[in-house]
PDB file of C-alpha atoms (C1' of nucleotides) in Angstrom:
ATOM      1  CA  UNK G  97     -14.918 -17.503   3.275  1.00  0.00           C
ATOM      2  CA  UNK G  98     -16.002 -17.135   0.028  1.00  0.00           C
ATOM      3  CA  UNK G  99     -13.611 -14.873  -2.843  1.00  0.00           C
ATOM      4  CA  UNK G 100     -15.110 -12.090  -2.441  1.00  0.00           C
ATOM      5  CA  UNK G 101     -14.773 -11.932   0.615  1.00  0.00           C
ATOM      6  CA  UNK G 102     -11.610 -12.549   0.435  1.00  0.00           C
ATOM      7  CA  UNK G 103     -11.090 -10.268  -2.528  1.00  0.00           C
ATOM      8  CA  UNK G 104     -12.463  -7.478  -0.413  1.00  0.00           C
ATOM      9  CA  UNK G 105      -9.779  -7.832   2.072  1.00  0.00           C
ATOM     10  CA  UNK G 106      -7.040  -8.410  -0.432  1.00  0.00           C
ATOM     11  CA  UNK G 107      -7.985  -4.634  -1.284  1.00  0.00           C
ATOM     12  CA  UNK G 108      -7.697  -3.794   2.619  1.00  0.00           C
ATOM     13  CA  UNK G 109      -4.110  -4.708   2.651  1.00  0.00           C
ATOM     14  CA  UNK G 110      -4.101  -8.174   4.868  1.00  0.00           C
ATOM     15  CA  UNK G 111      -1.860 -10.698   4.005  1.00  0.00           C
ATOM     16  CA  UNK G 112      -3.607 -13.145   3.217  1.00  0.00           C
ATOM     17  CA  UNK G 113      -0.723 -15.675   1.934  1.00  0.00           C
ATOM     18  CA  UNK G 114       0.256 -18.168  -0.884  1.00  0.00           C
ATOM     19  CA  UNK G 115      -1.565 -17.673  -4.424  1.00  0.00           C
ATOM     20  CA  UNK G 116      -1.373 -21.763  -3.116  1.00  0.00           C
ATOM     21  CA  UNK G 117      -3.801 -20.489   0.075  1.00  0.00           C
ATOM     22  CA  UNK G 118      -5.494 -18.291  -1.954  1.00  0.00           C
ATOM     23  CA  UNK G 119      -9.154 -19.991  -2.189  1.00  0.00           C
ATOM     24  CA  UNK G 120      -8.636 -21.266   1.195  1.00  0.00           C
ATOM     25  CA  UNK G 121      -7.099 -18.600   4.101  1.00  0.00           C
ATOM     26  CA  UNK G 122      -5.688 -20.950   7.232  1.00  0.00           C
ATOM     27  CA  UNK G 123      -8.620 -21.239   9.858  1.00  0.00           C
ATOM     28  CA  UNK G 124      -6.369 -19.324  11.530  1.00  0.00           C
ATOM     29  CA  UNK G 125      -5.791 -16.214   9.215  1.00  0.00           C
ATOM     30  CA  UNK G 126      -9.253 -15.289   9.123  1.00  0.00           C
ATOM     31  CA  UNK G 127      -9.705 -16.233  12.545  1.00  0.00           C
ATOM     32  CA  UNK G 128      -7.669 -13.537  13.718  1.00  0.00           C
ATOM     33  CA  UNK G 129      -9.495 -11.438  11.065  1.00  0.00           C
ATOM     34  CA  UNK G 130     -13.216 -11.372  12.391  1.00  0.00           C
ATOM     35  CA  UNK G 131     -11.657 -10.906  15.714  1.00  0.00           C
ATOM     36  CA  UNK G 132     -10.366  -7.741  14.514  1.00  0.00           C
ATOM     37  CA  UNK G 133     -12.733  -6.801  12.849  1.00  0.00           C
ATOM     38  CA  UNK G 134     -15.596  -8.187  15.289  1.00  0.00           C
ATOM     39  CA  UNK G 135     -14.140  -5.766  18.359  1.00  0.00           C
ATOM     40  CA  UNK G 136     -13.495  -2.369  16.188  1.00  0.00           C
ATOM     41  CA  UNK G 137     -16.860  -2.372  14.937  1.00  0.00           C
ATOM     42  CA  UNK G 138     -17.894  -2.756  18.421  1.00  0.00           C
ATOM     43  CA  UNK G 139     -15.557  -0.273  19.583  1.00  0.00           C
ATOM     44  CA  UNK G 140     -17.389   2.463  16.451  1.00  0.00           C
ATOM     45  CA  UNK G 141     -20.603   0.981  18.379  1.00  0.00           C
ATOM     46  CA  UNK G 142     -19.533   1.924  21.356  1.00  0.00           C
ATOM     47  CA  UNK G 143     -18.418   5.474  20.278  1.00  0.00           C
ATOM     48  CA  UNK G 144     -21.771   6.714  18.084  1.00  0.00           C
ATOM     49  CA  UNK G 145     -23.514   5.249  21.154  1.00  0.00           C
ATOM     50  CA  UNK G 146     -22.396   7.551  23.527  1.00  0.00           C
ATOM     51  CA  UNK G 147     -21.870  10.760  20.953  1.00  0.00           C
ATOM     52  CA  UNK G 148     -18.281  11.134  20.604  1.00  0.00           C
ATOM     53  CA  UNK G 149     -16.772  12.227  17.427  1.00  0.00           C
ATOM     54  CA  UNK G 150     -13.436  10.676  16.481  1.00  0.00           C
ATOM     55  CA  UNK G 151     -11.622  13.494  17.254  1.00  0.00           C
ATOM     56  CA  UNK G 152     -13.465  13.228  20.482  1.00  0.00           C
ATOM     57  CA  UNK G 153     -12.524   9.473  20.874  1.00  0.00           C
ATOM     58  CA  UNK G 154      -8.837  10.370  20.073  1.00  0.00           C
ATOM     59  CA  UNK G 155      -7.636  12.553  23.028  1.00  0.00           C
ATOM     60  CA  UNK G 156      -9.376   9.988  24.760  1.00  0.00           C
ATOM     61  CA  UNK G 157      -7.403   7.864  23.256  1.00  0.00           C
ATOM     62  CA  UNK G 158      -4.418   9.869  22.882  1.00  0.00           C
ATOM     63  CA  UNK G 159      -4.027   8.876  19.071  1.00  0.00           C
ATOM     64  CA  UNK G 160      -5.450  10.896  16.472  1.00  0.00           C
ATOM     65  CA  UNK G 161      -8.622  11.087  14.050  1.00  0.00           C
ATOM     66  CA  UNK G 162      -7.315   9.366  11.546  1.00  0.00           C
ATOM     67  CA  UNK G 163      -5.574   6.509  12.910  1.00  0.00           C
ATOM     68  CA  UNK G 164      -9.378   6.242  14.972  1.00  0.00           C
ATOM     69  CA  UNK G 165     -10.599   6.458  11.953  1.00  0.00           C
ATOM     70  CA  UNK G 166      -8.320   3.096  10.724  1.00  0.00           C
ATOM     71  CA  UNK G 167      -8.804   1.346  13.808  1.00  0.00           C
ATOM     72  CA  UNK G 168     -13.257   1.389  13.276  1.00  0.00           C
ATOM     73  CA  UNK G 169     -12.194   1.044   9.515  1.00  0.00           C
ATOM     74  CA  UNK G 170     -10.508  -2.207   9.651  1.00  0.00           C
ATOM     75  CA  UNK G 171      -6.964  -0.875   8.534  1.00  0.00           C
ATOM     76  CA  UNK G 172      -5.034  -3.939   8.734  1.00  0.00           C
ATOM     77  CA  UNK G 173      -1.908  -1.456   9.933  1.00  0.00           C
ATOM     78  CA  UNK G 174      -3.706  -1.755  13.226  1.00  0.00           C
ATOM     79  CA  UNK G 175      -2.716  -4.267  16.008  1.00  0.00           C
ATOM     80  CA  UNK G 176      -5.171  -5.852  18.733  1.00  0.00           C
ATOM     81  CA  UNK G 177      -3.398  -3.884  21.411  1.00  0.00           C
ATOM     82  CA  UNK G 178      -4.049  -0.558  20.155  1.00  0.00           C
ATOM     83  CA  UNK G 179      -8.180  -1.948  19.701  1.00  0.00           C
ATOM     84  CA  UNK G 180      -8.454  -3.299  22.825  1.00  0.00           C
ATOM     85  CA  UNK G 181      -6.751  -0.776  24.970  1.00  0.00           C
ATOM     86  CA  UNK G 182      -9.089   1.752  22.791  1.00  0.00           C
ATOM     87  CA  UNK G 183     -12.386  -0.092  23.833  1.00  0.00           C
ATOM     88  CA  UNK G 184     -11.095  -1.074  27.646  1.00  0.00           C
ATOM     89  CA  UNK G 185     -10.219   3.227  27.821  1.00  0.00           C
ATOM     90  CA  UNK G 186     -13.819   3.297  27.017  1.00  0.00           C
ATOM     91  CA  UNK G 187     -15.137   1.270  29.708  1.00  0.00           C
ATOM     92  CA  UNK G 188     -15.710  -2.207  28.027  1.00  0.00           C
ATOM     93  CA  UNK G 189     -14.582  -4.848  30.646  1.00  0.00           C
ATOM     94  CA  UNK G 190     -13.375  -7.826  30.074  1.00  0.00           C
ATOM     95  CA  UNK G 191     -16.139  -9.867  30.480  1.00  0.00           C
ATOM     96  CA  UNK G 192     -17.139  -7.894  27.216  1.00  0.00           C
ATOM     97  CA  UNK G 193     -14.881  -7.632  25.229  1.00  0.00           C
ATOM     98  CA  UNK G 194     -15.014 -11.609  25.522  1.00  0.00           C
ATOM     99  CA  UNK G 195     -18.636 -11.433  24.917  1.00  0.00           C
ATOM    100  CA  UNK G 196     -18.054  -9.924  21.710  1.00  0.00           C
ATOM    101  CA  UNK G 197     -15.501 -12.381  20.640  1.00  0.00           C
ATOM    102  CA  UNK G 198     -17.914 -15.059  21.314  1.00  0.00           C
ATOM    103  CA  UNK G 199     -21.269 -13.150  19.028  1.00  0.00           C
TER     104      UNK G 199
ATOM    105  CA  UNK V 164      -4.011  -4.569  43.209  1.00  0.00           C
ATOM    106  CA  UNK V 165      -2.138  -3.875  46.185  1.00  0.00           C
ATOM    107  CA  UNK V 166       1.529  -2.594  47.027  1.00  0.00           C
ATOM    108  CA  UNK V 167       2.879  -5.830  45.842  1.00  0.00           C
ATOM    109  CA  UNK V 168       1.240  -7.048  42.895  1.00  0.00           C
ATOM    110  CA  UNK V 169       2.730  -3.202  41.934  1.00  0.00           C
ATOM    111  CA  UNK V 170       5.977  -3.555  42.711  1.00  0.00           C
ATOM    112  CA  UNK V 171       6.164  -7.360  41.112  1.00  0.00           C
ATOM    113  CA  UNK V 172       5.026  -5.525  37.657  1.00  0.00           C
ATOM    114  CA  UNK V 173       7.173  -3.484  37.556  1.00  0.00           C
ATOM    115  CA  UNK V 174      10.078  -5.563  38.568  1.00  0.00           C
ATOM    116  CA  UNK V 175       9.082  -7.027  34.963  1.00  0.00           C
ATOM    117  CA  UNK V 176       9.157  -4.184  33.586  1.00  0.00           C
ATOM    118  CA  UNK V 177       5.386  -2.785  32.980  1.00  0.00           C
ATOM    119  CA  UNK V 178       4.882   1.004  32.976  1.00  0.00           C
ATOM    120  CA  UNK V 179       2.656   1.602  35.185  1.00  0.00           C
ATOM    121  CA  UNK V 180       2.316   5.291  34.971  1.00  0.00           C
ATOM    122  CA  UNK V 181       3.292   8.829  37.159  1.00  0.00           C
ATOM    123  CA  UNK V 182       4.480   8.169  40.344  1.00  0.00           C
ATOM    124  CA  UNK V 183       1.162  10.132  41.785  1.00  0.00           C
ATOM    125  CA  UNK V 184      -1.048   7.100  40.311  1.00  0.00           C
ATOM    126  CA  UNK V 185       1.538   4.412  41.524  1.00  0.00           C
ATOM    127  CA  UNK V 186      -1.230   3.384  44.240  1.00  0.00           C
ATOM    128  CA  UNK V 187      -4.137   2.938  42.531  1.00  0.00           C
ATOM    129  CA  UNK V 188      -2.733   1.547  38.852  1.00  0.00           C
ATOM    130  CA  UNK V 189      -6.183   2.898  36.064  1.00  0.00           C
ATOM    131  CA  UNK V 190      -8.752  -0.134  35.912  1.00  0.00           C
ATOM    132  CA  UNK V 191      -7.805   0.143  31.949  1.00  0.00           C
ATOM    133  CA  UNK V 192      -3.673  -0.913  32.149  1.00  0.00           C
ATOM    134  CA  UNK V 193      -4.711  -3.671  35.347  1.00  0.00           C
ATOM    135  CA  UNK V 194      -7.243  -4.847  32.850  1.00  0.00           C
ATOM    136  CA  UNK V 195      -4.860  -4.703  30.478  1.00  0.00           C
ATOM    137  CA  UNK V 196      -2.408  -6.216  31.825  1.00  0.00           C
ATOM    138  CA  UNK V 197      -4.878  -9.342  33.515  1.00  0.00           C
ATOM    139  CA  UNK V 198      -6.307  -9.808  29.876  1.00  0.00           C
ATOM    140  CA  UNK V 199      -2.291 -10.581  28.650  1.00  0.00           C
ATOM    141  CA  UNK V 200      -1.642 -12.205  31.680  1.00  0.00           C
ATOM    142  CA  UNK V 201      -4.700 -14.329  31.269  1.00  0.00           C
ATOM    143  CA  UNK V 202      -4.368 -15.065  28.098  1.00  0.00           C
ATOM    144  CA  UNK V 203      -0.365 -16.258  28.175  1.00  0.00           C
ATOM    145  CA  UNK V 204      -1.017 -18.717  30.718  1.00  0.00           C
ATOM    146  CA  UNK V 205      -3.769 -20.432  29.095  1.00  0.00           C
ATOM    147  CA  UNK V 206      -0.133 -20.135  26.499  1.00  0.00           C
ATOM    148  CA  UNK V 207       1.649 -22.143  28.529  1.00  0.00           C
ATOM    149  CA  UNK V 208      -1.110 -24.425  29.545  1.00  0.00           C
ATOM    150  CA  UNK V 209      -1.723 -25.196  25.943  1.00  0.00           C
ATOM    151  CA  UNK V 210       1.542 -26.022  25.207  1.00  0.00           C
ATOM    152  CA  UNK V 211       2.309 -27.826  28.244  1.00  0.00           C
ATOM    153  CA  UNK V 212      -0.844 -30.145  27.805  1.00  0.00           C
ATOM    154  CA  UNK V 213       0.210 -30.713  23.845  1.00  0.00           C
ATOM    155  CA  UNK V 214       3.415 -31.932  25.943  1.00  0.00           C
ATOM    156  CA  UNK V 215       5.659 -29.510  23.156  1.00  0.00           C
ATOM    157  CA  UNK V 216       8.758 -27.828  23.675  1.00  0.00           C
ATOM    158  CA  UNK V 217       8.395 -24.081  23.990  1.00  0.00           C
ATOM    159  CA  UNK V 218      11.562 -24.505  20.870  1.00  0.00           C
ATOM    160  CA  UNK V 219       8.605 -26.831  18.435  1.00  0.00           C
ATOM    161  CA  UNK V 220       6.071 -24.792  19.991  1.00  0.00           C
ATOM    162  CA  UNK V 221       8.031 -21.718  18.566  1.00  0.00           C
ATOM    163  CA  UNK V 222       8.304 -23.499  15.052  1.00  0.00           C
ATOM    164  CA  UNK V 223       4.571 -23.274  14.754  1.00  0.00           C
ATOM    165  CA  UNK V 224       3.950 -20.333  15.125  1.00  0.00           C
ATOM    166  CA  UNK V 225       7.882 -19.036  13.244  1.00  0.00           C
ATOM    167  CA  UNK V 226       9.650 -17.251  16.343  1.00  0.00           C
ATOM    168  CA  UNK V 227      12.250 -18.645  18.262  1.00  0.00           C
ATOM    169  CA  UNK V 228      12.089 -20.248  21.516  1.00  0.00           C
ATOM    170  CA  UNK V 229      12.748 -17.000  23.240  1.00  0.00           C
ATOM    171  CA  UNK V 230       9.981 -15.250  22.565  1.00  0.00           C
ATOM    172  CA  UNK V 231       7.540 -18.148  23.479  1.00  0.00           C
ATOM    173  CA  UNK V 232       9.408 -18.042  26.757  1.00  0.00           C
ATOM    174  CA  UNK V 233       8.521 -14.070  27.040  1.00  0.00           C
ATOM    175  CA  UNK V 234       4.888 -14.740  25.797  1.00  0.00           C
ATOM    176  CA  UNK V 235       4.283 -16.991  29.092  1.00  0.00           C
ATOM    177  CA  UNK V 236       5.927 -15.432  31.222  1.00  0.00           C
ATOM    178  CA  UNK V 237       4.378 -12.258  30.484  1.00  0.00           C
ATOM    179  CA  UNK V 238       7.005 -10.464  28.652  1.00  0.00           C
ATOM    180  CA  UNK V 239       5.781  -6.930  28.363  1.00  0.00           C
ATOM    181  CA  UNK V 240       7.860  -6.751  24.987  1.00  0.00           C
ATOM    182  CA  UNK V 241       5.056  -8.591  24.004  1.00  0.00           C
ATOM    183  CA  UNK V 242       1.898  -7.995  22.553  1.00  0.00           C
ATOM    184  CA  UNK V 243      -1.614  -9.198  22.449  1.00  0.00           C
ATOM    185  CA  UNK V 244      -1.062  -9.838  18.669  1.00  0.00           C
ATOM    186  CA  UNK V 245       1.431 -12.016  19.268  1.00  0.00           C
ATOM    187  CA  UNK V 246      -0.753 -14.226  22.096  1.00  0.00           C
ATOM    188  CA  UNK V 247      -3.277 -14.604  20.485  1.00  0.00           C
ATOM    189  CA  UNK V 248      -1.520 -15.902  17.296  1.00  0.00           C
ATOM    190  CA  UNK V 249       0.103 -18.322  19.041  1.00  0.00           C
ATOM    191  CA  UNK V 250      -3.463 -19.035  21.039  1.00  0.00           C
ATOM    192  CA  UNK V 251      -5.201 -19.291  16.853  1.00  0.00           C
ATOM    193  CA  UNK V 252      -1.793 -21.157  15.479  1.00  0.00           C
ATOM    194  CA  UNK V 253      -2.444 -24.029  18.730  1.00  0.00           C
ATOM    195  CA  UNK V 254      -6.626 -24.162  17.194  1.00  0.00           C
ATOM    196  CA  UNK V 255      -7.735 -22.764  20.056  1.00  0.00           C
ATOM    197  CA  UNK V 256     -11.048 -20.829  18.897  1.00  0.00           C
ATOM    198  CA  UNK V 257     -12.149 -17.552  19.251  1.00  0.00           C
ATOM    199  CA  UNK V 258     -14.494 -19.128  21.264  1.00  0.00           C
ATOM    200  CA  UNK V 259     -12.129 -20.562  23.700  1.00  0.00           C
ATOM    201  CA  UNK V 260     -10.460 -17.392  24.011  1.00  0.00           C
ATOM    202  CA  UNK V 261     -13.789 -15.578  25.150  1.00  0.00           C
ATOM    203  CA  UNK V 262     -13.672 -18.355  27.697  1.00  0.00           C
ATOM    204  CA  UNK V 263     -10.491 -17.499  28.943  1.00  0.00           C
ATOM    205  CA  UNK V 264     -10.719 -13.722  29.041  1.00  0.00           C
ATOM    206  CA  UNK V 265     -13.722 -14.207  31.216  1.00  0.00           C
ATOM    207  CA  UNK V 266     -12.817 -16.502  33.422  1.00  0.00           C
TER     208      UNK V 266
ATOM    209  C1'  DG K 272      25.467 -34.659  41.158  1.00  0.00           C
ATOM    210  C1'  DA K 273      26.706 -34.561  36.551  1.00  0.00           C
ATOM    211  C1'  DA K 274      25.078 -34.362  31.805  1.00  0.00           C
ATOM    212  C1'  DA K 275      21.483 -33.793  28.760  1.00  0.00           C
ATOM    213  C1'  DT K 276      17.632 -30.752  28.353  1.00  0.00           C
ATOM    214  C1'  DA K 277      14.457 -26.905  28.902  1.00  0.00           C
ATOM    215  C1'  DT K 278      13.303 -23.124  30.620  1.00  0.00           C
ATOM    216  C1'  DA K 279      14.459 -17.673  31.066  1.00  0.00           C
ATOM    217  C1'  DT K 280      17.063 -13.754  30.489  1.00  0.00           C
ATOM    218  C1'  DG K 281      19.731  -9.994  28.089  1.00  0.00           C
ATOM    219  C1'  DT K 282      21.179  -7.195  23.426  1.00  0.00           C
ATOM    220  C1'  DC K 283      20.291  -5.766  19.039  1.00  0.00           C
ATOM    221  C1'  DA K 284      19.154  -4.950  13.708  1.00  0.00           C
ATOM    222  C1'  DT K 285      15.007  -5.220  11.159  1.00  0.00           C
ATOM    223  C1'  DA K 286      10.584  -5.039  10.876  1.00  0.00           C
ATOM    224  C1'  DT K 287       6.022  -3.301  11.646  1.00  0.00           C
ATOM    225  C1'  DT K 288       2.650   0.108  14.412  1.00  0.00           C
ATOM    226  C1'  DT K 289       2.672   4.640  15.715  1.00  0.00           C
ATOM    227  C1'  DG K 290       0.582  10.117  15.978  1.00  0.00           C
ATOM    228  C1'  DA K 291       0.409  13.314  13.135  1.00  0.00           C
ATOM    229  C1'  DC K 292       0.000  15.587   9.343  1.00  0.00           C
ATOM    230  C1'  DA K 293      -2.356  16.866   4.788  1.00  0.00           C
ATOM    231  C1'  DT K 294      -5.785  16.251   2.087  1.00  0.00           C
ATOM    232  C1'  DA K 295      -9.635  13.701  -0.423  1.00  0.00           C
ATOM    233  C1'  DT K 296     -14.308  11.714   0.613  1.00  0.00           C
ATOM    234  C1'  DT K 297     -18.449  11.724   2.840  1.00  0.00           C
ATOM    235  C1'  DG K 298     -22.728  13.297   5.869  1.00  0.00           C
ATOM    236  C1'  DT K 299     -25.127  16.786   7.542  1.00  0.00           C
ATOM    237  C1'  DC K 300     -28.394  20.912   7.478  1.00  0.00           C
ATOM    238  C1'  DA K 301     -29.716  25.957   6.009  1.00  0.00           C
TER     239       DA K 301
ATOM    240  C1'  DT O 238     -26.747  23.978  -3.975  1.00  0.00           C
ATOM    241  C1'  DG O 239     -23.168  24.808  -0.846  1.00  0.00           C
ATOM    242  C1'  DA O 240     -20.817  25.533   3.624  1.00  0.00           C
ATOM    243  C1'  DC O 241     -19.379  22.848   7.536  1.00  0.00           C
ATOM    244  C1'  DA O 242     -18.733  19.005  10.293  1.00  0.00           C
ATOM    245  C1'  DA O 243     -17.768  14.163  10.326  1.00  0.00           C
ATOM    246  C1'  DT O 244     -15.276  10.833   8.416  1.00  0.00           C
ATOM    247  C1'  DA O 245     -11.420   8.147   4.600  1.00  0.00           C
ATOM    248  C1'  DT O 246      -7.339   7.843   3.188  1.00  0.00           C
ATOM    249  C1'  DG O 247      -1.780   8.024   2.069  1.00  0.00           C
ATOM    250  C1'  DT O 248       2.183   9.238   3.695  1.00  0.00           C
ATOM    251  C1'  DC O 249       6.071   9.558   7.262  1.00  0.00           C
ATOM    252  C1'  DA O 250       8.995  10.035  11.826  1.00  0.00           C
ATOM    253  C1'  DA O 251       9.638   8.288  14.924  1.00  0.00           C
ATOM    254  C1'  DA O 252       8.475   4.632  18.902  1.00  0.00           C
ATOM    255  C1'  DT O 253       7.641  -0.395  19.923  1.00  0.00           C
ATOM    256  C1'  DA O 254       7.485  -5.614  18.744  1.00  0.00           C
ATOM    257  C1'  DT O 255      10.228  -9.148  16.934  1.00  0.00           C
ATOM    258  C1'  DG O 256      12.617 -13.538  15.315  1.00  0.00           C
ATOM    259  C1'  DA O 257      17.538 -14.224  16.441  1.00  0.00           C
ATOM    260  C1'  DC O 258      21.077 -15.345  18.780  1.00  0.00           C
ATOM    261  C1'  DA O 259      24.251 -15.971  22.989  1.00  0.00           C
ATOM    262  C1'  DT O 260      23.790 -17.684  27.772  1.00  0.00           C
ATOM    263  C1'  DA O 261      22.201 -18.366  32.316  1.00  0.00           C
ATOM    264  C1'  DT O 262      19.781 -20.351  35.390  1.00  0.00           C
ATOM    265  C1'  DA O 263      16.291 -24.455  36.218  1.00  0.00           C
ATOM    266  C1'  DT O 264      14.487 -29.136  35.943  1.00  0.00           C
ATOM    267  C1'  DT O 265      15.217 -33.431  33.809  1.00  0.00           C
ATOM    268  C1'  DT O 266      16.963 -38.449  33.682  1.00  0.00           C
ATOM    269  C1'  DC O 267      20.755 -40.986  34.510  1.00  0.00           C
TER     270       DC O 267
END
DNA sequence: GAAATATATGTCATATTTGACATATTGTCA
DNA sequence: TGACAATATGTCAAATATGACATATATTTC
């Protein structure tokens, strides 16, 4: 992960770690962030494929438009739990989720 | 999912849904629970393979023995986030995680 | 089988995540 | 362009997850 990418993430509010680690985000953190980004991108893909608006998706997952936006833009305030439960609510199978993570 | 399995889950504290749905847990909920169970079982497997105690793992992931126990026993108070961050802390790759989910 | 070690369970104050709301920004189409 | 729909961003009280602690229960070792 290069400096630019890291700075973008930090701007978004991701806690990257100490100054010491600034230039080499731990494998652990970056894998976690990558995971979330992959899954939330997939969520947006699914939603748009089905021609749903964020408002409509929000209703399905019993949340709000603003949280759906945060889900899809990878806001750090969003948990993996919510991302995955949203995918499941759209009918995604565990195997599909695994495929997304591997992609 | 049969009645016995469902009752076991409920005893553990899982919120299964309304009485009406008692006998047929939604696909969504059961996939989510399955996912967590697969990953937390994998966590225990990894820990024991490496001959770590729960206390030692707790140190690695900066948590406590009791929470590690809850992680591994699939306590509903534990988030997917924590399970996955724990796996990553043990060096599991995203592809490994995907494999576990598909298994 | 007692002592020692490991794991499970219950509780709680604190921290993080949540849906909801307001409002800003972007995209679309007449 | 301007109006309208869709999405993004900021904030916050309420809900949920957290580490820590005490303590119960298994499991191992002698």
